[in-house]
Short mmCIF file of C-alpha atoms in Angstrom, two decimals:
data_model
loop_
_atom_site.label_atom_id
_atom_site.label_comp_id
_atom_site.label_asym_id
_atom_site.label_seq_id
_atom_site.Cartn_x
_atom_site.Cartn_y
_atom_site.Cartn_z
CA MET A 206 29.75 81.99 131.99
CA PHE A 207 30.80 78.38 132.48
CA THR A 208 30.68 77.85 128.76
CA ILE A 209 32.84 80.87 128.11
CA ARG A 210 35.40 79.78 130.72
CA ARG A 211 35.44 76.26 129.34
CA LEU A 212 35.90 77.57 125.84
CA ALA A 213 38.74 79.81 127.02
CA VAL A 214 40.51 76.89 128.68
CA VAL A 215 40.13 74.74 125.58
CA LEU A 216 41.52 77.49 123.39
CA VAL A 217 44.50 78.04 125.70
CA LEU A 218 45.27 74.33 125.71
CA MET A 219 44.95 74.13 121.94
CA TRP A 220 47.19 77.17 121.49
CA GLY A 221 49.80 75.73 123.84
CA ALA A 222 49.73 72.35 122.12
CA ALA A 223 50.09 73.92 118.71
CA VAL A 224 52.64 76.61 119.47
CA ALA A 225 55.08 74.88 121.82
CA PRO A 226 56.02 71.99 119.50
CA GLY A 227 55.84 74.31 116.50
CA ALA A 228 58.29 76.72 118.09
CA ALA A 229 60.69 73.89 118.82
CA ALA A 230 60.48 72.58 115.27
CA GLN A 231 60.21 75.92 113.51
CA THR A 232 61.92 75.89 110.12
CA ILE A 233 64.64 78.50 109.64
CA THR A 234 64.92 79.90 106.13
CA ILE A 235 68.24 81.07 104.68
CA LYS A 236 67.93 83.29 101.63
CA PHE A 237 71.07 82.71 99.51
CA SER A 238 71.44 85.26 96.70
CA HIS A 239 74.08 85.34 93.97
CA VAL A 240 74.56 87.00 90.58
CA VAL A 241 75.62 84.15 88.27
CA ALA A 242 73.75 81.40 86.43
CA PRO A 243 72.69 78.17 88.19
CA ASP A 244 74.86 76.08 85.85
CA THR A 245 78.16 77.71 86.87
CA PRO A 246 80.51 76.35 89.57
CA LYS A 247 79.11 78.87 92.07
CA GLY A 248 75.53 78.12 91.07
CA LYS A 249 76.01 74.37 91.34
CA ALA A 250 77.82 74.68 94.66
CA ALA A 251 75.00 76.83 96.07
CA GLU A 252 72.53 74.11 95.13
CA LYS A 253 74.83 71.47 96.62
CA PHE A 254 74.97 73.44 99.86
CA ARG A 255 71.17 73.68 99.89
CA GLN A 256 70.85 69.92 99.65
CA LEU A 257 73.55 69.19 102.22
CA ALA A 258 72.26 71.80 104.68
CA GLU A 259 68.71 70.53 104.64
CA VAL A 260 69.89 66.95 105.22
CA ALA A 261 72.44 67.89 107.90
CA THR A 262 69.85 69.87 109.88
CA LYS A 263 67.12 67.25 109.38
CA GLY A 264 64.92 69.81 107.71
CA ARG A 265 65.22 72.44 110.43
CA VAL A 266 66.90 74.73 107.90
CA LYS A 267 65.54 75.51 104.44
CA VAL A 268 67.82 77.23 101.93
CA GLU A 269 66.23 79.35 99.22
CA ILE A 270 68.56 80.15 96.32
CA TYR A 271 68.14 83.22 94.13
CA PRO A 272 70.59 83.13 91.18
CA ASN A 273 71.19 85.55 88.30
CA SER A 274 70.65 88.72 90.39
CA GLN A 275 66.98 87.81 90.92
CA LEU A 276 66.99 89.62 94.26
CA TYR A 277 69.95 91.99 94.20
CA ARG A 278 72.58 93.19 91.75
CA ASP A 279 76.31 93.53 92.39
CA GLY A 280 76.07 96.99 93.86
CA ASP A 281 73.11 96.21 96.12
CA GLU A 282 73.69 92.77 97.57
CA LEU A 283 76.20 93.62 100.30
CA GLU A 284 73.99 96.36 101.69
CA ALA A 285 71.04 93.96 101.60
CA LEU A 286 73.08 91.41 103.56
CA GLN A 287 74.11 93.96 106.18
CA ARG A 288 70.54 95.02 106.84
CA GLY A 289 69.32 91.40 106.96
CA ALA A 290 67.16 91.46 103.82
CA VAL A 291 69.13 88.44 102.60
CA HIS A 292 71.15 86.02 104.73
CA MET A 293 73.88 84.56 102.52
CA LEU A 294 75.89 85.72 99.50
CA ALA A 295 78.88 84.51 97.49
CA PRO A 296 80.31 87.68 95.93
CA SER A 297 83.65 88.13 94.27
CA VAL A 298 86.12 89.39 96.87
CA SER A 299 86.59 92.45 94.64
CA LYS A 300 83.31 93.72 96.12
CA PHE A 301 84.85 94.26 99.56
CA GLY A 302 87.05 97.18 98.53
CA PRO A 303 84.14 99.63 98.22
CA LEU A 304 82.93 98.32 101.59
CA GLY A 305 86.11 99.75 103.10
CA VAL A 306 88.09 96.50 103.40
CA ARG A 307 90.75 97.33 100.85
CA ASP A 308 92.95 94.38 101.83
CA PHE A 309 90.79 92.09 99.68
CA GLU A 310 91.84 94.02 96.57
CA VAL A 311 95.12 92.15 96.78
CA PHE A 312 93.36 89.36 94.87
CA ASP A 313 92.84 91.78 91.96
CA LEU A 314 96.55 92.41 91.45
CA PRO A 315 97.49 91.18 87.95
CA TYR A 316 99.43 87.94 87.62
CA LEU A 317 99.59 87.46 91.38
CA PHE A 318 98.85 83.74 91.26
CA PRO A 319 100.55 81.19 89.00
CA SER A 320 98.16 78.33 89.82
CA ALA A 321 94.91 77.42 91.54
CA GLU A 322 96.93 75.49 94.13
CA ALA A 323 98.71 78.69 95.14
CA VAL A 324 95.36 80.46 95.56
CA TYR A 325 94.01 77.66 97.75
CA ARG A 326 97.12 77.72 99.92
CA VAL A 327 96.53 81.43 100.58
CA ILE A 328 92.78 81.45 101.17
CA ASP A 329 92.74 78.25 103.23
CA GLY A 330 95.49 79.45 105.52
CA GLU A 331 96.08 82.16 108.07
CA ILE A 332 95.85 84.93 105.47
CA GLY A 333 92.36 83.90 104.39
CA GLN A 334 91.10 83.79 107.97
CA ARG A 335 92.73 87.11 108.82
CA LEU A 336 90.96 88.74 105.90
CA PHE A 337 87.60 87.26 106.93
CA ALA A 338 88.08 88.72 110.42
CA LYS A 339 88.18 92.21 108.88
CA LEU A 340 84.59 91.76 107.68
CA GLU A 341 83.11 91.05 111.11
CA PRO A 342 83.00 94.67 112.36
CA ARG A 343 80.82 95.35 109.30
CA GLY A 344 78.28 92.74 110.35
CA ILE A 345 79.54 90.06 107.97
CA LYS A 346 80.78 86.55 108.77
CA GLY A 347 82.94 84.67 106.29
CA LEU A 348 82.22 80.97 105.93
CA ALA A 349 84.27 79.75 102.97
CA TYR A 350 86.18 80.73 99.85
CA TRP A 351 85.03 79.45 96.49
CA ASP A 352 86.53 80.18 93.08
CA ASN A 353 85.87 80.16 89.36
CA GLY A 354 89.38 79.85 88.01
CA PHE A 355 91.48 82.20 85.94
CA LYS A 356 90.06 85.23 84.20
CA GLN A 357 90.31 85.83 80.46
CA ILE A 358 89.56 88.96 78.38
CA SER A 359 87.07 89.30 75.54
CA ALA A 360 86.41 92.07 73.02
CA ASN A 361 85.28 92.69 69.46
CA ARG A 362 88.89 93.13 68.41
CA PRO A 363 91.88 90.83 69.01
CA LEU A 364 93.72 91.70 72.23
CA ARG A 365 97.21 90.27 72.04
CA LYS A 366 99.59 93.21 72.36
CA VAL A 367 99.31 96.01 74.90
CA ALA A 368 98.74 98.48 72.06
CA ASP A 369 95.57 96.57 71.11
CA PHE A 370 93.85 97.87 74.26
CA ARG A 371 94.15 101.51 73.30
CA ALA A 372 90.86 103.34 74.10
CA ALA A 373 88.90 100.07 74.45
CA LYS A 374 86.05 100.38 76.96
CA VAL A 375 86.32 97.36 79.25
CA ARG A 376 83.77 96.42 81.91
CA VAL A 377 85.27 95.81 85.34
CA GLN A 378 83.97 95.14 88.83
CA SER A 379 83.98 97.95 91.37
CA SER A 380 87.66 97.60 92.26
CA LYS A 381 90.22 100.38 92.08
CA VAL A 382 92.92 97.80 91.33
CA LEU A 383 91.01 96.41 88.35
CA SER A 384 90.36 99.91 87.01
CA ALA A 385 94.06 100.75 87.35
CA THR A 386 95.02 97.48 85.65
CA PHE A 387 93.13 98.29 82.49
CA ARG A 388 94.25 101.91 82.47
CA LYS A 389 97.84 100.66 82.50
CA LEU A 390 97.01 98.64 79.37
CA GLY A 391 95.61 101.75 77.70
CA ALA A 392 91.96 100.78 78.04
CA ILE A 393 89.09 102.74 79.58
CA PRO A 394 87.63 100.81 82.54
CA GLN A 395 83.85 100.91 82.99
CA VAL A 396 82.41 99.81 86.34
CA MET A 397 79.17 97.94 85.72
CA ALA A 398 76.92 95.38 87.42
CA PHE A 399 77.38 91.83 86.17
CA SER A 400 73.71 91.56 85.24
CA GLU A 401 74.11 94.46 82.78
CA VAL A 402 77.18 93.22 80.93
CA TYR A 403 75.55 91.19 78.15
CA THR A 404 73.28 94.05 77.08
CA ALA A 405 76.14 96.55 77.32
CA LEU A 406 78.28 94.36 75.06
CA GLN A 407 75.39 93.81 72.67
CA GLN A 408 74.67 97.54 72.37
CA GLY A 409 78.30 98.61 72.19
CA VAL A 410 78.23 100.49 75.50
CA VAL A 411 81.43 98.62 76.33
CA ASP A 412 83.85 96.91 73.97
CA GLY A 413 84.97 94.06 76.18
CA GLN A 414 85.11 92.47 79.63
CA GLU A 415 87.13 90.11 81.82
CA ASN A 416 85.81 86.91 83.37
CA SER A 417 86.20 83.17 83.61
CA THR A 418 85.23 81.12 80.57
CA SER A 419 82.41 79.56 82.60
CA ASN A 420 80.78 82.94 83.22
CA PHE A 421 81.57 84.02 79.66
CA TYR A 422 79.71 81.05 78.19
CA THR A 423 76.79 80.73 80.62
CA GLN A 424 76.01 84.45 80.24
CA LYS A 425 76.08 83.94 76.44
CA MET A 426 78.75 86.59 75.95
CA HIS A 427 80.17 84.53 73.11
CA GLU A 428 77.12 85.65 71.12
CA VAL A 429 78.22 89.28 71.28
CA GLN A 430 82.04 89.06 71.48
CA LYS A 431 84.17 88.14 68.49
CA HIS A 432 87.46 87.56 70.31
CA LEU A 433 88.56 85.91 73.57
CA THR A 434 92.15 86.12 74.81
CA LEU A 435 93.36 83.41 77.20
CA SER A 436 95.42 85.67 79.42
CA ASP A 437 95.11 84.11 82.92
CA HIS A 438 95.84 87.61 84.22
CA GLY A 439 93.73 87.23 87.37
CA PHE A 440 91.96 84.63 89.46
CA LEU A 441 88.27 84.84 90.36
CA VAL A 442 87.85 84.28 94.10
CA TYR A 443 84.44 84.26 95.80
CA ALA A 444 83.67 84.55 99.50
CA VAL A 445 80.62 82.80 100.93
CA ILE A 446 79.39 85.18 103.62
CA VAL A 447 76.43 85.49 105.98
CA ASN A 448 74.81 88.22 108.03
CA ARG A 449 76.75 87.99 111.30
CA LYS A 450 73.82 88.74 113.60
CA PHE A 451 71.67 86.12 111.86
CA TRP A 452 74.47 83.54 112.03
CA GLU A 453 75.27 84.10 115.69
CA GLY A 454 71.56 83.91 116.52
CA LEU A 455 71.31 80.35 115.22
CA PRO A 456 71.43 77.46 117.71
CA ALA A 457 74.98 76.14 118.12
CA ASP A 458 74.08 72.68 116.79
CA LEU A 459 72.64 74.18 113.61
CA ARG A 460 75.73 76.33 113.04
CA LYS A 461 77.91 73.25 113.38
CA ALA A 462 75.76 71.30 110.93
CA LEU A 463 75.78 74.18 108.44
CA GLU A 464 79.54 74.60 108.73
CA GLY A 465 79.95 70.93 107.87
CA ALA A 466 77.63 71.29 104.88
CA MET A 467 79.58 74.33 103.71
CA GLN A 468 82.90 72.51 103.96
CA GLU A 469 81.56 69.67 101.83
CA ALA A 470 80.02 72.10 99.32
CA THR A 471 83.37 73.90 99.10
CA ARG A 472 85.21 70.69 98.28
CA TYR A 473 82.61 70.00 95.61
CA GLU A 474 82.89 73.51 94.15
CA ARG A 475 86.64 73.35 93.82
CA ALA A 476 86.49 69.89 92.30
CA ILE A 477 84.25 71.07 89.47
CA ALA A 478 85.55 74.62 88.87
CA ALA A 479 88.49 73.73 86.62
CA LYS A 480 86.49 71.21 84.57
CA GLU A 481 83.55 73.61 84.16
CA ASN A 482 85.87 76.26 82.74
CA THR A 483 87.59 73.80 80.43
CA ASP A 484 84.23 72.54 79.19
CA ALA A 485 82.94 76.09 78.73
CA LEU A 486 85.96 77.00 76.61
CA ALA A 487 85.33 73.97 74.42
CA LEU A 488 81.71 75.09 73.97
CA VAL A 489 82.82 78.60 73.05
CA ARG A 490 85.13 77.17 70.40
CA ALA A 491 82.39 74.87 69.11
CA ALA A 492 79.91 77.76 68.81
CA GLY A 493 82.17 79.30 66.19
CA THR A 494 81.18 82.89 67.01
CA THR A 495 84.28 83.81 69.00
CA GLN A 496 87.91 83.47 67.92
CA VAL A 497 90.08 82.26 70.80
CA HIS A 498 93.63 83.60 71.14
CA GLN A 499 96.42 82.09 73.23
CA LEU A 500 99.11 84.57 74.27
CA THR A 501 102.67 83.73 73.26
CA PRO A 502 105.35 83.88 75.99
CA ALA A 503 106.57 87.18 74.51
CA GLU A 504 103.06 88.68 74.50
CA ARG A 505 102.44 87.56 78.07
CA ALA A 506 105.77 89.07 79.15
CA GLU A 507 104.74 92.39 77.57
CA TRP A 508 101.44 92.37 79.52
CA ARG A 509 103.22 91.57 82.77
CA ALA A 510 105.76 94.36 82.28
CA ALA A 511 103.00 96.88 81.54
CA LEU A 512 101.06 95.82 84.64
CA LEU A 513 103.91 95.64 87.13
CA PRO A 514 103.45 99.33 88.19
CA VAL A 515 99.99 98.45 89.55
CA TYR A 516 101.72 96.80 92.52
CA ALA A 517 103.62 99.96 93.47
CA GLU A 518 100.48 102.07 93.03
CA PHE A 519 98.48 100.03 95.57
CA GLU A 520 101.20 98.89 97.93
CA SER A 521 100.27 101.49 100.53
CA THR A 522 96.50 100.83 100.48
CA ILE A 523 96.60 97.03 100.28
CA GLY A 524 99.70 96.68 102.43
CA ARG A 525 103.22 95.67 101.48
CA ASP A 526 103.29 93.04 104.23
CA LEU A 527 100.16 91.35 102.86
CA ILE A 528 101.50 91.32 99.30
CA GLN A 529 104.81 89.89 100.48
CA ALA A 530 103.09 87.28 102.67
CA ILE A 531 101.02 86.07 99.73
CA GLY A 532 104.16 86.00 97.58
CA ALA A 533 105.89 83.77 100.14
CA VAL A 534 102.95 81.37 100.42
CA THR A 535 102.64 81.24 96.63
CA ALA A 536 106.35 80.49 96.20
CA ALA A 537 106.13 77.64 98.70
CA ALA A 538 103.08 76.24 96.95
CA GLU A 539 104.84 76.29 93.59
CA GLN A 540 107.90 74.58 95.05
CA GLY A 541 105.61 71.86 96.34
CA ARG A 542 103.99 71.48 92.92
CA ALA A 543 107.39 71.22 91.24
CA LYS A 544 108.37 68.31 93.48
CA LYS A 545 105.29 66.27 92.59
#
């Protein structure tokens, strides 16, 4: 009996010695999933955040990154985040419309932004924070806005005039504004997960797509698209988001450290985004498989005129006040640029 009691005491002491310090030093794992390649601005920024977060928390937080839709595709990742199957995402803000937060579709309006500086002024200010607040009732916390520059359009035919779009099947994200945009050009929008686009282009399921040159090149779309039009018709904005319950359950000191790491990763991402897209365009040209077209001022004016009705169509769902507020911020940003 003595032996059994002694053994029990020893076991209890061993368990206490092992568990108490272990609980205090338990490593927290953040699963960070995204749908693009590791060598894109988003992919590189995710890796940068991983490094910064692990240093800032002295190893108390480990970030696992899953690029290229390894865990979840476009249509699945937000639901996975809400149920806690993954902790962090960086989706295009176009994904929030189907979630019921239609305000974010303002970023899909064609030719809304004349420069990256205008975009940053909007997303870094009161408007960006107000939009993030609309995600919280859905169990999502916004941490930062990233970007991948202006979007261009590719196809297996030249797309210069509006008439060139007639009956072309163009892949778009799940955004009613994007679908309406291409219908106004005479195309047939096809909603499709990003991970499926290359194969769809290769097999002729769709004729073309819109994206940044970085995504176009890293997904090897230049292998299956003969023409790329530099249209700058939209700007690709990402939102770095986390599961709200998971985030609020973290110790306050860890949240502060992770916020600092995210701020630094965001500065890094924005610093490389423009260069990555410029470099990708040069690589597309060098590959020699895709002819690159630059719109003339007259061609661009024709596109803008054809797409202007999209604003009136979505004014009531997005909100006239929001559109006008972004217009005012953008105008101020451009005035500031002009004075430099």
